[in-house]
Amino acid sequence: MRKLADSQIAAFDTEYVDANRWKMVAACITKYFPEGDFSFVDLGGGNGLFTDRILREFPWSRGVLIDNSEYLIGLNRPVPRKVLICDSIENTARYVGSADIIFCNWLLHHLVSDTYGATRMNITNALRMAKSLLSERGYFSIFENMYDGLYFDNLPSRLIFGLTANRTMAPVLRRLGANTAGCGVCFLSREKWDETVKQAGLTIESYTDDDPWPIAFYRRALLHLGNIRVGHYWCGKGVRDLKASE
Ligand SMILES: C[S@@+](CC[C@H](N)C(=O)[O-])C[C@H]1O[C@@H](n2cnc3c(N)ncnc32)[C@H](O)[C@@H]1O
């Protein structure tokens, strides 16, 4: 898998989960773990602000944060009940036996290889791997960007991947503000995220999204953008589906 340079990673030292998004995820945690006693893994947890918030709001929880950026891991505050691991997510099973909740906040679209097909496979495989680590009562929580096309649903995904993964065009695209230029990024449409999550054998227990983002006319036209927003999935291990099909 390709890895972003530290100069590109620095942009991720921020807090993506604002008050509204916190409400989405906290509602799921309190619904499924009302006693607040759970173990969790924060895949691609970066600077640790989200992990720290979970530990603070749920004082009986304990968490492992995994990220392959030494720079972002280094920004983490030492917090009791938090374990930090600097490694790529495909090695998660080396460190974690099982977890009650696996959080995956804006990580999947960064699991980029040289081709679009291989990248989509990385995303599905990461979800399958994470599913295998969920405990009996485990759930998977995902924040991702939904990039729906204007007429062709998943066209922005392919256009943005094609442009950002291209190394020759990287200097120009970086000047135009594409932080992932030269490495690549793979956002999907809502429909394709749904499909991918289900392909990995997870069931979608709930889905909530933010308001759509404003899009400049030239970006909408160039990238065939319809509606972009952040979505939150709360997924189970698929047990319900298995039972239903018996
Ligand atoms: C957009 S940031 C999101 C950070 C954090 N989850 C948050 O919401 O603030 C993406 C994160 O994924 C991490 N990342 C990218 N590829 C990774 C990989 N293969 N294994 C582990 N972490 C990865 C990056 O280092 C970065 O911290």
PDB file of C-alpha atoms and ligand atoms in Angstrom:
ATOM      1  CA  MET A   1       0.000   0.000   0.000  1.00  0.00           C
ATOM      2  CA  ARG A   2       1.162   3.540  -0.675  1.00  0.00           C
ATOM      3  CA  LYS A   3       1.989   5.805   2.244  1.00  0.00           C
ATOM      4  CA  LEU A   4       1.598   9.595   2.424  1.00  0.00           C
ATOM      5  CA  ALA A   5       4.684  11.742   3.118  1.00  0.00           C
ATOM      6  CA  ASP A   6       4.954  13.446   6.529  1.00  0.00           C
ATOM      7  CA  SER A   7       4.371  16.819   4.823  1.00  0.00           C
ATOM      8  CA  GLN A   8       0.970  15.481   3.626  1.00  0.00           C
ATOM      9  CA  ILE A   9       0.157  13.728   6.923  1.00  0.00           C
ATOM     10  CA  ALA A  10       0.557  16.973   8.899  1.00  0.00           C
ATOM     11  CA  ALA A  11      -2.837  18.141   7.560  1.00  0.00           C
ATOM     12  CA  PHE A  12      -4.500  15.339   9.565  1.00  0.00           C
ATOM     13  CA  ASP A  13      -3.516  16.846  12.896  1.00  0.00           C
ATOM     14  CA  THR A  14      -7.028  18.103  13.455  1.00  0.00           C
ATOM     15  CA  GLU A  15     -10.316  17.064  15.094  1.00  0.00           C
ATOM     16  CA  TYR A  16     -12.709  15.684  12.477  1.00  0.00           C
ATOM     17  CA  VAL A  17     -15.432  14.594  14.890  1.00  0.00           C
ATOM     18  CA  ASP A  18     -17.317  17.816  15.645  1.00  0.00           C
ATOM     19  CA  ALA A  19     -20.303  18.108  18.006  1.00  0.00           C
ATOM     20  CA  ASN A  20     -22.845  16.783  15.491  1.00  0.00           C
ATOM     21  CA  ARG A  21     -20.685  13.805  14.476  1.00  0.00           C
ATOM     22  CA  TRP A  22     -19.955  13.034  18.128  1.00  0.00           C
ATOM     23  CA  LYS A  23     -23.711  12.845  18.712  1.00  0.00           C
ATOM     24  CA  MET A  24     -23.995  10.249  15.907  1.00  0.00           C
ATOM     25  CA  VAL A  25     -21.317   7.961  17.290  1.00  0.00           C
ATOM     26  CA  ALA A  26     -22.057   8.475  21.009  1.00  0.00           C
ATOM     27  CA  ALA A  27     -25.737   7.571  20.432  1.00  0.00           C
ATOM     28  CA  CYS A  28     -24.672   4.217  18.957  1.00  0.00           C
ATOM     29  CA  ILE A  29     -22.183   3.472  21.734  1.00  0.00           C
ATOM     30  CA  THR A  30     -24.683   4.187  24.508  1.00  0.00           C
ATOM     31  CA  LYS A  31     -27.409   2.201  22.731  1.00  0.00           C
ATOM     32  CA  TYR A  32     -25.281  -0.943  22.276  1.00  0.00           C
ATOM     33  CA  PHE A  33     -23.036  -0.617  25.374  1.00  0.00           C
ATOM     34  CA  PRO A  34     -25.312   1.076  27.957  1.00  0.00           C
ATOM     35  CA  GLU A  35     -23.012   0.079  30.829  1.00  0.00           C
ATOM     36  CA  GLY A  36     -20.094   1.838  29.074  1.00  0.00           C
ATOM     37  CA  ASP A  37     -17.724  -1.046  29.696  1.00  0.00           C
ATOM     38  CA  PHE A  38     -16.037  -2.017  26.412  1.00  0.00           C
ATOM     39  CA  SER A  39     -12.686  -2.474  24.703  1.00  0.00           C
ATOM     40  CA  PHE A  40     -11.998  -0.710  21.424  1.00  0.00           C
ATOM     41  CA  VAL A  41      -9.489  -0.225  18.637  1.00  0.00           C
ATOM     42  CA  ASP A  42      -9.132   3.081  16.788  1.00  0.00           C
ATOM     43  CA  LEU A  43      -7.769   2.144  13.352  1.00  0.00           C
ATOM     44  CA  GLY A  44      -5.818   5.017  11.790  1.00  0.00           C
ATOM     45  CA  GLY A  45      -6.444   6.960  14.989  1.00  0.00           C
ATOM     46  CA  GLY A  46      -3.833   9.630  14.153  1.00  0.00           C
ATOM     47  CA  ASN A  47      -3.279  12.302  16.807  1.00  0.00           C
ATOM     48  CA  GLY A  48      -5.508  10.437  19.299  1.00  0.00           C
ATOM     49  CA  LEU A  49      -8.065  13.180  19.958  1.00  0.00           C
ATOM     50  CA  PHE A  50     -10.959  10.842  19.165  1.00  0.00           C
ATOM     51  CA  THR A  51      -9.550   7.977  21.265  1.00  0.00           C
ATOM     52  CA  ASP A  52      -8.966  10.379  24.170  1.00  0.00           C
ATOM     53  CA  ARG A  53     -12.546  11.587  23.954  1.00  0.00           C
ATOM     54  CA  ILE A  54     -13.921   8.046  24.053  1.00  0.00           C
ATOM     55  CA  LEU A  55     -11.760   7.256  27.088  1.00  0.00           C
ATOM     56  CA  ARG A  56     -12.876  10.452  28.794  1.00  0.00           C
ATOM     57  CA  GLU A  57     -16.602  10.069  28.097  1.00  0.00           C
ATOM     58  CA  PHE A  58     -16.646   6.321  28.829  1.00  0.00           C
ATOM     59  CA  PRO A  59     -14.403   5.883  31.877  1.00  0.00           C
ATOM     60  CA  TRP A  60     -14.818   2.078  31.866  1.00  0.00           C
ATOM     61  CA  SER A  61     -13.543   1.748  28.309  1.00  0.00           C
ATOM     62  CA  ARG A  62      -9.989   0.875  27.228  1.00  0.00           C
ATOM     63  CA  GLY A  63      -8.505   1.398  23.794  1.00  0.00           C
ATOM     64  CA  VAL A  64      -5.732   0.598  21.348  1.00  0.00           C
ATOM     65  CA  LEU A  65      -4.839   3.199  18.725  1.00  0.00           C
ATOM     66  CA  ILE A  66      -3.077   1.976  15.578  1.00  0.00           C
ATOM     67  CA  ASP A  67      -1.595   4.303  12.990  1.00  0.00           C
ATOM     68  CA  ASN A  68       1.293   3.948  10.554  1.00  0.00           C
ATOM     69  CA  SER A  69       2.421   7.584  10.899  1.00  0.00           C
ATOM     70  CA  GLU A  70       5.195   8.035  13.448  1.00  0.00           C
ATOM     71  CA  TYR A  71       4.556  11.765  13.257  1.00  0.00           C
ATOM     72  CA  LEU A  72       0.863  11.510  14.289  1.00  0.00           C
ATOM     73  CA  ILE A  73       1.529   8.802  16.888  1.00  0.00           C
ATOM     74  CA  GLY A  74       4.088  11.183  18.387  1.00  0.00           C
ATOM     75  CA  LEU A  75       1.395  13.855  18.856  1.00  0.00           C
ATOM     76  CA  ASN A  76      -0.626  11.577  21.177  1.00  0.00           C
ATOM     77  CA  ARG A  77      -0.953  12.544  24.806  1.00  0.00           C
ATOM     78  CA  PRO A  78      -0.198   9.733  27.226  1.00  0.00           C
ATOM     79  CA  VAL A  79      -3.586   8.794  28.651  1.00  0.00           C
ATOM     80  CA  PRO A  80      -4.382   5.927  31.045  1.00  0.00           C
ATOM     81  CA  ARG A  81      -6.172   2.989  29.362  1.00  0.00           C
ATOM     82  CA  LYS A  82      -4.716   3.954  25.942  1.00  0.00           C
ATOM     83  CA  VAL A  83      -2.173   1.770  24.094  1.00  0.00           C
ATOM     84  CA  LEU A  84      -0.391   3.247  21.062  1.00  0.00           C
ATOM     85  CA  ILE A  85       0.853   1.123  18.169  1.00  0.00           C
ATOM     86  CA  CYS A  86       2.735   2.460  15.177  1.00  0.00           C
ATOM     87  CA  ASP A  87       2.061   0.004  12.344  1.00  0.00           C
ATOM     88  CA  SER A  88      -0.091  -0.422   9.276  1.00  0.00           C
ATOM     89  CA  ILE A  89      -3.620  -1.678   9.841  1.00  0.00           C
ATOM     90  CA  GLU A  90      -3.118  -4.964   7.993  1.00  0.00           C
ATOM     91  CA  ASN A  91      -0.934  -6.009  10.970  1.00  0.00           C
ATOM     92  CA  THR A  92      -3.594  -5.225  13.589  1.00  0.00           C
ATOM     93  CA  ALA A  93      -4.135  -8.897  14.512  1.00  0.00           C
ATOM     94  CA  ARG A  94      -0.524  -9.067  15.783  1.00  0.00           C
ATOM     95  CA  TYR A  95      -1.455  -6.693  18.605  1.00  0.00           C
ATOM     96  CA  VAL A  96      -5.175  -7.157  19.201  1.00  0.00           C
ATOM     97  CA  GLY A  97      -6.943 -10.401  20.072  1.00  0.00           C
ATOM     98  CA  SER A  98     -10.463  -9.015  19.910  1.00  0.00           C
ATOM     99  CA  ALA A  99     -12.334  -5.768  20.507  1.00  0.00           C
ATOM    100  CA  ASP A 100     -15.917  -4.791  21.330  1.00  0.00           C
ATOM    101  CA  ILE A 101     -15.858  -1.742  19.055  1.00  0.00           C
ATOM    102  CA  ILE A 102     -13.568  -1.010  16.132  1.00  0.00           C
ATOM    103  CA  PHE A 103     -13.545   2.632  15.056  1.00  0.00           C
ATOM    104  CA  CYS A 104     -12.392   3.504  11.577  1.00  0.00           C
ATOM    105  CA  ASN A 105     -12.591   7.262  11.088  1.00  0.00           C
ATOM    106  CA  TRP A 106     -11.622   8.489   7.607  1.00  0.00           C
ATOM    107  CA  LEU A 107      -9.004   5.762   7.178  1.00  0.00           C
ATOM    108  CA  LEU A 108     -10.413   3.486   4.461  1.00  0.00           C
ATOM    109  CA  HIS A 109     -10.064   5.997   1.611  1.00  0.00           C
ATOM    110  CA  HIS A 110      -6.297   6.131   2.302  1.00  0.00           C
ATOM    111  CA  LEU A 111      -5.676   2.392   1.691  1.00  0.00           C
ATOM    112  CA  VAL A 112      -4.327   3.075  -1.769  1.00  0.00           C
ATOM    113  CA  SER A 113      -2.378   0.782  -4.140  1.00  0.00           C
ATOM    114  CA  ASP A 114      -1.259   1.422  -7.719  1.00  0.00           C
ATOM    115  CA  THR A 115      -4.613   0.634  -9.378  1.00  0.00           C
ATOM    116  CA  TYR A 116      -8.228   1.488  -8.558  1.00  0.00           C
ATOM    117  CA  GLY A 117      -9.162  -2.215  -8.434  1.00  0.00           C
ATOM    118  CA  ALA A 118      -6.361  -3.082  -5.998  1.00  0.00           C
ATOM    119  CA  THR A 119      -7.325  -0.095  -3.840  1.00  0.00           C
ATOM    120  CA  ARG A 120     -10.959  -1.192  -3.636  1.00  0.00           C
ATOM    121  CA  MET A 121      -9.709  -4.658  -2.666  1.00  0.00           C
ATOM    122  CA  ASN A 122      -7.533  -3.123   0.105  1.00  0.00           C
ATOM    123  CA  ILE A 123     -10.635  -1.439   1.529  1.00  0.00           C
ATOM    124  CA  THR A 124     -12.724  -4.628   1.487  1.00  0.00           C
ATOM    125  CA  ASN A 125      -9.873  -6.674   2.956  1.00  0.00           C
ATOM    126  CA  ALA A 126      -9.337  -4.134   5.752  1.00  0.00           C
ATOM    127  CA  LEU A 127     -13.029  -4.378   6.653  1.00  0.00           C
ATOM    128  CA  ARG A 128     -12.900  -8.202   6.589  1.00  0.00           C
ATOM    129  CA  MET A 129      -9.795  -8.226   8.764  1.00  0.00           C
ATOM    130  CA  ALA A 130     -11.389  -5.834  11.264  1.00  0.00           C
ATOM    131  CA  LYS A 131     -14.585  -7.895  11.318  1.00  0.00           C
ATOM    132  CA  SER A 132     -12.579 -10.990  12.258  1.00  0.00           C
ATOM    133  CA  LEU A 133     -11.299  -9.139  15.337  1.00  0.00           C
ATOM    134  CA  LEU A 134     -14.719  -8.180  16.691  1.00  0.00           C
ATOM    135  CA  SER A 135     -15.741  -9.862  19.920  1.00  0.00           C
ATOM    136  CA  GLU A 136     -19.005 -11.806  20.198  1.00  0.00           C
ATOM    137  CA  ARG A 137     -20.853  -8.581  21.060  1.00  0.00           C
ATOM    138  CA  GLY A 138     -18.685  -6.486  18.723  1.00  0.00           C
ATOM    139  CA  TYR A 139     -19.599  -3.530  16.455  1.00  0.00           C
ATOM    140  CA  PHE A 140     -17.803  -1.585  13.788  1.00  0.00           C
ATOM    141  CA  SER A 141     -18.066   2.214  13.554  1.00  0.00           C
ATOM    142  CA  ILE A 142     -17.044   3.998  10.356  1.00  0.00           C
ATOM    143  CA  PHE A 143     -16.902   7.670   9.394  1.00  0.00           C
ATOM    144  CA  GLU A 144     -16.293   8.270   5.687  1.00  0.00           C
ATOM    145  CA  ASN A 145     -16.812  10.891   3.008  1.00  0.00           C
ATOM    146  CA  MET A 146     -19.667  10.140   0.615  1.00  0.00           C
ATOM    147  CA  TYR A 147     -18.891  11.394  -2.925  1.00  0.00           C
ATOM    148  CA  ASP A 148     -22.023  10.902  -5.041  1.00  0.00           C
ATOM    149  CA  GLY A 149     -21.784  11.641  -8.764  1.00  0.00           C
ATOM    150  CA  LEU A 150     -23.990  14.158 -10.544  1.00  0.00           C
ATOM    151  CA  TYR A 151     -25.416  11.542 -12.986  1.00  0.00           C
ATOM    152  CA  PHE A 152     -23.007   8.610 -12.745  1.00  0.00           C
ATOM    153  CA  ASP A 153     -22.977   7.537  -9.134  1.00  0.00           C
ATOM    154  CA  ASN A 154     -19.345   6.482  -8.572  1.00  0.00           C
ATOM    155  CA  LEU A 155     -17.628   8.513 -11.313  1.00  0.00           C
ATOM    156  CA  PRO A 156     -16.123  11.116  -8.905  1.00  0.00           C
ATOM    157  CA  SER A 157     -14.420   8.252  -7.040  1.00  0.00           C
ATOM    158  CA  ARG A 158     -12.644   7.080 -10.197  1.00  0.00           C
ATOM    159  CA  LEU A 159     -11.813  10.597 -11.396  1.00  0.00           C
ATOM    160  CA  ILE A 160     -10.367  11.680  -8.046  1.00  0.00           C
ATOM    161  CA  PHE A 161      -8.399   8.433  -7.683  1.00  0.00           C
ATOM    162  CA  GLY A 162      -7.048   8.735 -11.252  1.00  0.00           C
ATOM    163  CA  LEU A 163      -5.901  12.300 -10.716  1.00  0.00           C
ATOM    164  CA  THR A 164      -4.450  11.998  -7.203  1.00  0.00           C
ATOM    165  CA  ALA A 165      -2.707   8.632  -7.765  1.00  0.00           C
ATOM    166  CA  ASN A 166      -0.891   9.986 -10.819  1.00  0.00           C
ATOM    167  CA  ARG A 167       2.676  10.848  -9.809  1.00  0.00           C
ATOM    168  CA  THR A 168       3.466  12.967 -12.874  1.00  0.00           C
ATOM    169  CA  MET A 169       0.590  15.358 -12.193  1.00  0.00           C
ATOM    170  CA  ALA A 170       1.321  15.586  -8.465  1.00  0.00           C
ATOM    171  CA  PRO A 171       3.142  18.965  -8.397  1.00  0.00           C
ATOM    172  CA  VAL A 172       0.321  20.690 -10.312  1.00  0.00           C
ATOM    173  CA  LEU A 173      -2.466  19.080  -8.277  1.00  0.00           C
ATOM    174  CA  ARG A 174      -0.731  19.859  -5.009  1.00  0.00           C
ATOM    175  CA  ARG A 175      -0.604  23.516  -6.012  1.00  0.00           C
ATOM    176  CA  LEU A 176      -4.364  23.302  -6.680  1.00  0.00           C
ATOM    177  CA  GLY A 177      -4.882  22.099  -3.103  1.00  0.00           C
ATOM    178  CA  ALA A 178      -5.033  18.280  -3.465  1.00  0.00           C
ATOM    179  CA  ASN A 179      -3.162  17.172  -0.341  1.00  0.00           C
ATOM    180  CA  THR A 180      -3.046  13.494  -1.360  1.00  0.00           C
ATOM    181  CA  ALA A 181      -1.650  14.219  -4.855  1.00  0.00           C
ATOM    182  CA  GLY A 182       1.002  11.690  -5.910  1.00  0.00           C
ATOM    183  CA  CYS A 183      -0.217   9.087  -3.417  1.00  0.00           C
ATOM    184  CA  GLY A 184      -3.939   8.842  -4.199  1.00  0.00           C
ATOM    185  CA  VAL A 185      -7.236   8.817  -2.379  1.00  0.00           C
ATOM    186  CA  CYS A 186     -10.340   6.668  -2.879  1.00  0.00           C
ATOM    187  CA  PHE A 187     -13.619   8.187  -1.708  1.00  0.00           C
ATOM    188  CA  LEU A 188     -16.726   6.241  -2.730  1.00  0.00           C
ATOM    189  CA  SER A 189     -20.363   7.136  -3.322  1.00  0.00           C
ATOM    190  CA  ARG A 190     -22.845   6.282  -0.562  1.00  0.00           C
ATOM    191  CA  GLU A 191     -24.111   3.365  -2.643  1.00  0.00           C
ATOM    192  CA  LYS A 192     -20.601   1.956  -3.123  1.00  0.00           C
ATOM    193  CA  TRP A 193     -19.686   2.341   0.572  1.00  0.00           C
ATOM    194  CA  ASP A 194     -22.883   0.427   1.431  1.00  0.00           C
ATOM    195  CA  GLU A 195     -21.982  -2.278  -1.069  1.00  0.00           C
ATOM    196  CA  THR A 196     -18.386  -2.537   0.190  1.00  0.00           C
ATOM    197  CA  VAL A 197     -19.388  -2.794   3.842  1.00  0.00           C
ATOM    198  CA  LYS A 198     -21.865  -5.562   2.989  1.00  0.00           C
ATOM    199  CA  GLN A 199     -19.320  -7.381   0.790  1.00  0.00           C
ATOM    200  CA  ALA A 200     -17.052  -7.571   3.848  1.00  0.00           C
ATOM    201  CA  GLY A 201     -19.828  -9.472   5.640  1.00  0.00           C
ATOM    202  CA  LEU A 202     -20.930  -6.635   7.932  1.00  0.00           C
ATOM    203  CA  THR A 203     -24.556  -5.608   8.460  1.00  0.00           C
ATOM    204  CA  ILE A 204     -25.445  -1.915   8.554  1.00  0.00           C
ATOM    205  CA  GLU A 205     -27.303  -1.370  11.831  1.00  0.00           C
ATOM    206  CA  SER A 206     -27.602   2.391  11.302  1.00  0.00           C
ATOM    207  CA  TYR A 207     -26.444   5.126   8.953  1.00  0.00           C
ATOM    208  CA  THR A 208     -26.528   8.891   9.568  1.00  0.00           C
ATOM    209  CA  ASP A 209     -25.036  11.746   7.585  1.00  0.00           C
ATOM    210  CA  ASP A 210     -24.056  15.414   7.797  1.00  0.00           C
ATOM    211  CA  ASP A 211     -25.423  18.225   5.670  1.00  0.00           C
ATOM    212  CA  PRO A 212     -24.050  18.279   2.102  1.00  0.00           C
ATOM    213  CA  TRP A 213     -20.916  20.393   1.562  1.00  0.00           C
ATOM    214  CA  PRO A 214     -20.994  23.476  -0.661  1.00  0.00           C
ATOM    215  CA  ILE A 215     -19.161  22.739  -3.937  1.00  0.00           C
ATOM    216  CA  ALA A 216     -17.613  25.345  -6.224  1.00  0.00           C
ATOM    217  CA  PHE A 217     -19.044  25.238  -9.761  1.00  0.00           C
ATOM    218  CA  TYR A 218     -15.705  24.432 -11.425  1.00  0.00           C
ATOM    219  CA  ARG A 219     -15.074  21.480  -9.043  1.00  0.00           C
ATOM    220  CA  ARG A 220     -18.601  20.164  -9.556  1.00  0.00           C
ATOM    221  CA  ALA A 221     -18.158  20.300 -13.341  1.00  0.00           C
ATOM    222  CA  LEU A 222     -14.582  18.956 -13.436  1.00  0.00           C
ATOM    223  CA  LEU A 223     -15.108  16.059 -11.024  1.00  0.00           C
ATOM    224  CA  HIS A 224     -18.781  15.311 -11.813  1.00  0.00           C
ATOM    225  CA  LEU A 225     -19.707  15.989  -8.189  1.00  0.00           C
ATOM    226  CA  GLY A 226     -23.326  15.685  -7.101  1.00  0.00           C
ATOM    227  CA  ASN A 227     -23.575  15.576  -3.342  1.00  0.00           C
ATOM    228  CA  ILE A 228     -20.673  15.270  -0.871  1.00  0.00           C
ATOM    229  CA  ARG A 229     -21.110  14.746   2.842  1.00  0.00           C
ATOM    230  CA  VAL A 230     -19.769  12.803   5.804  1.00  0.00           C
ATOM    231  CA  GLY A 231     -21.603   9.598   6.702  1.00  0.00           C
ATOM    232  CA  HIS A 232     -21.458   7.427   9.789  1.00  0.00           C
ATOM    233  CA  TYR A 233     -22.031   3.663   9.711  1.00  0.00           C
ATOM    234  CA  TRP A 234     -22.622   1.499  12.751  1.00  0.00           C
ATOM    235  CA  CYS A 235     -22.229  -2.119  11.679  1.00  0.00           C
ATOM    236  CA  GLY A 236     -22.725  -5.539  13.204  1.00  0.00           C
ATOM    237  CA  LYS A 237     -20.921  -8.757  12.377  1.00  0.00           C
ATOM    238  CA  GLY A 238     -23.588 -10.045  10.071  1.00  0.00           C
ATOM    239  CA  VAL A 239     -25.078 -12.553  12.524  1.00  0.00           C
ATOM    240  CA  ARG A 240     -28.575 -11.179  11.906  1.00  0.00           C
ATOM    241  CA  ASP A 241     -28.233 -11.761   8.140  1.00  0.00           C
ATOM    242  CA  LEU A 242     -26.979 -15.302   8.685  1.00  0.00           C
ATOM    243  CA  LYS A 243     -29.957 -16.084  10.908  1.00  0.00           C
ATOM    244  CA  ALA A 244     -32.372 -14.550   8.417  1.00  0.00           C
ATOM    245  CA  SER A 245     -31.036 -16.728   5.610  1.00  0.00           C
ATOM    246  CA  GLU A 246     -31.259 -19.985   7.587  1.00  0.00           C
TER     247      GLU A 246
HETATM  248  C1  LIG B   1      -7.744  11.478   7.537  1.00  0.00           C
HETATM  249  S1  LIG B   1      -6.710  10.877   8.816  1.00  0.00           S
HETATM  250  C2  LIG B   1      -7.896  10.487  10.080  1.00  0.00           C
HETATM  251  C3  LIG B   1      -7.271  10.446  11.446  1.00  0.00           C
HETATM  252  C4  LIG B   1      -8.205  10.092  12.602  1.00  0.00           C
HETATM  253  N1  LIG B   1      -8.864   8.828  12.390  1.00  0.00           N
HETATM  254  C5  LIG B   1      -9.205  11.184  12.825  1.00  0.00           C
HETATM  255  O1  LIG B   1     -10.379  10.985  12.549  1.00  0.00           O
HETATM  256  O2  LIG B   1      -8.808  12.269  13.263  1.00  0.00           O
HETATM  257  C6  LIG B   1      -6.233   9.284   8.214  1.00  0.00           C
HETATM  258  C7  LIG B   1      -5.350   8.528   9.170  1.00  0.00           C
HETATM  259  O3  LIG B   1      -5.096   7.223   8.673  1.00  0.00           O
HETATM  260  C8  LIG B   1      -3.739   6.909   8.901  1.00  0.00           C
HETATM  261  N2  LIG B   1      -3.364   5.848   7.959  1.00  0.00           N
HETATM  262  C9  LIG B   1      -3.308   5.907   6.612  1.00  0.00           C
HETATM  263  N3  LIG B   1      -2.948   4.721   6.104  1.00  0.00           N
HETATM  264  C10 LIG B   1      -2.792   3.875   7.159  1.00  0.00           C
HETATM  265  C11 LIG B   1      -2.443   2.497   7.280  1.00  0.00           C
HETATM  266  N4  LIG B   1      -2.182   1.746   6.208  1.00  0.00           N
HETATM  267  N5  LIG B   1      -2.376   1.959   8.509  1.00  0.00           N
HETATM  268  C12 LIG B   1      -2.645   2.715   9.619  1.00  0.00           C
HETATM  269  N6  LIG B   1      -2.982   4.017   9.557  1.00  0.00           N
HETATM  270  C13 LIG B   1      -3.061   4.593   8.340  1.00  0.00           C
HETATM  271  C14 LIG B   1      -3.020   8.228   8.710  1.00  0.00           C
HETATM  272  O4  LIG B   1      -1.730   8.222   9.270  1.00  0.00           O
HETATM  273  C15 LIG B   1      -3.991   9.177   9.401  1.00  0.00           C
HETATM  274  O5  LIG B   1      -3.764   9.245  10.772  1.00  0.00           O
END
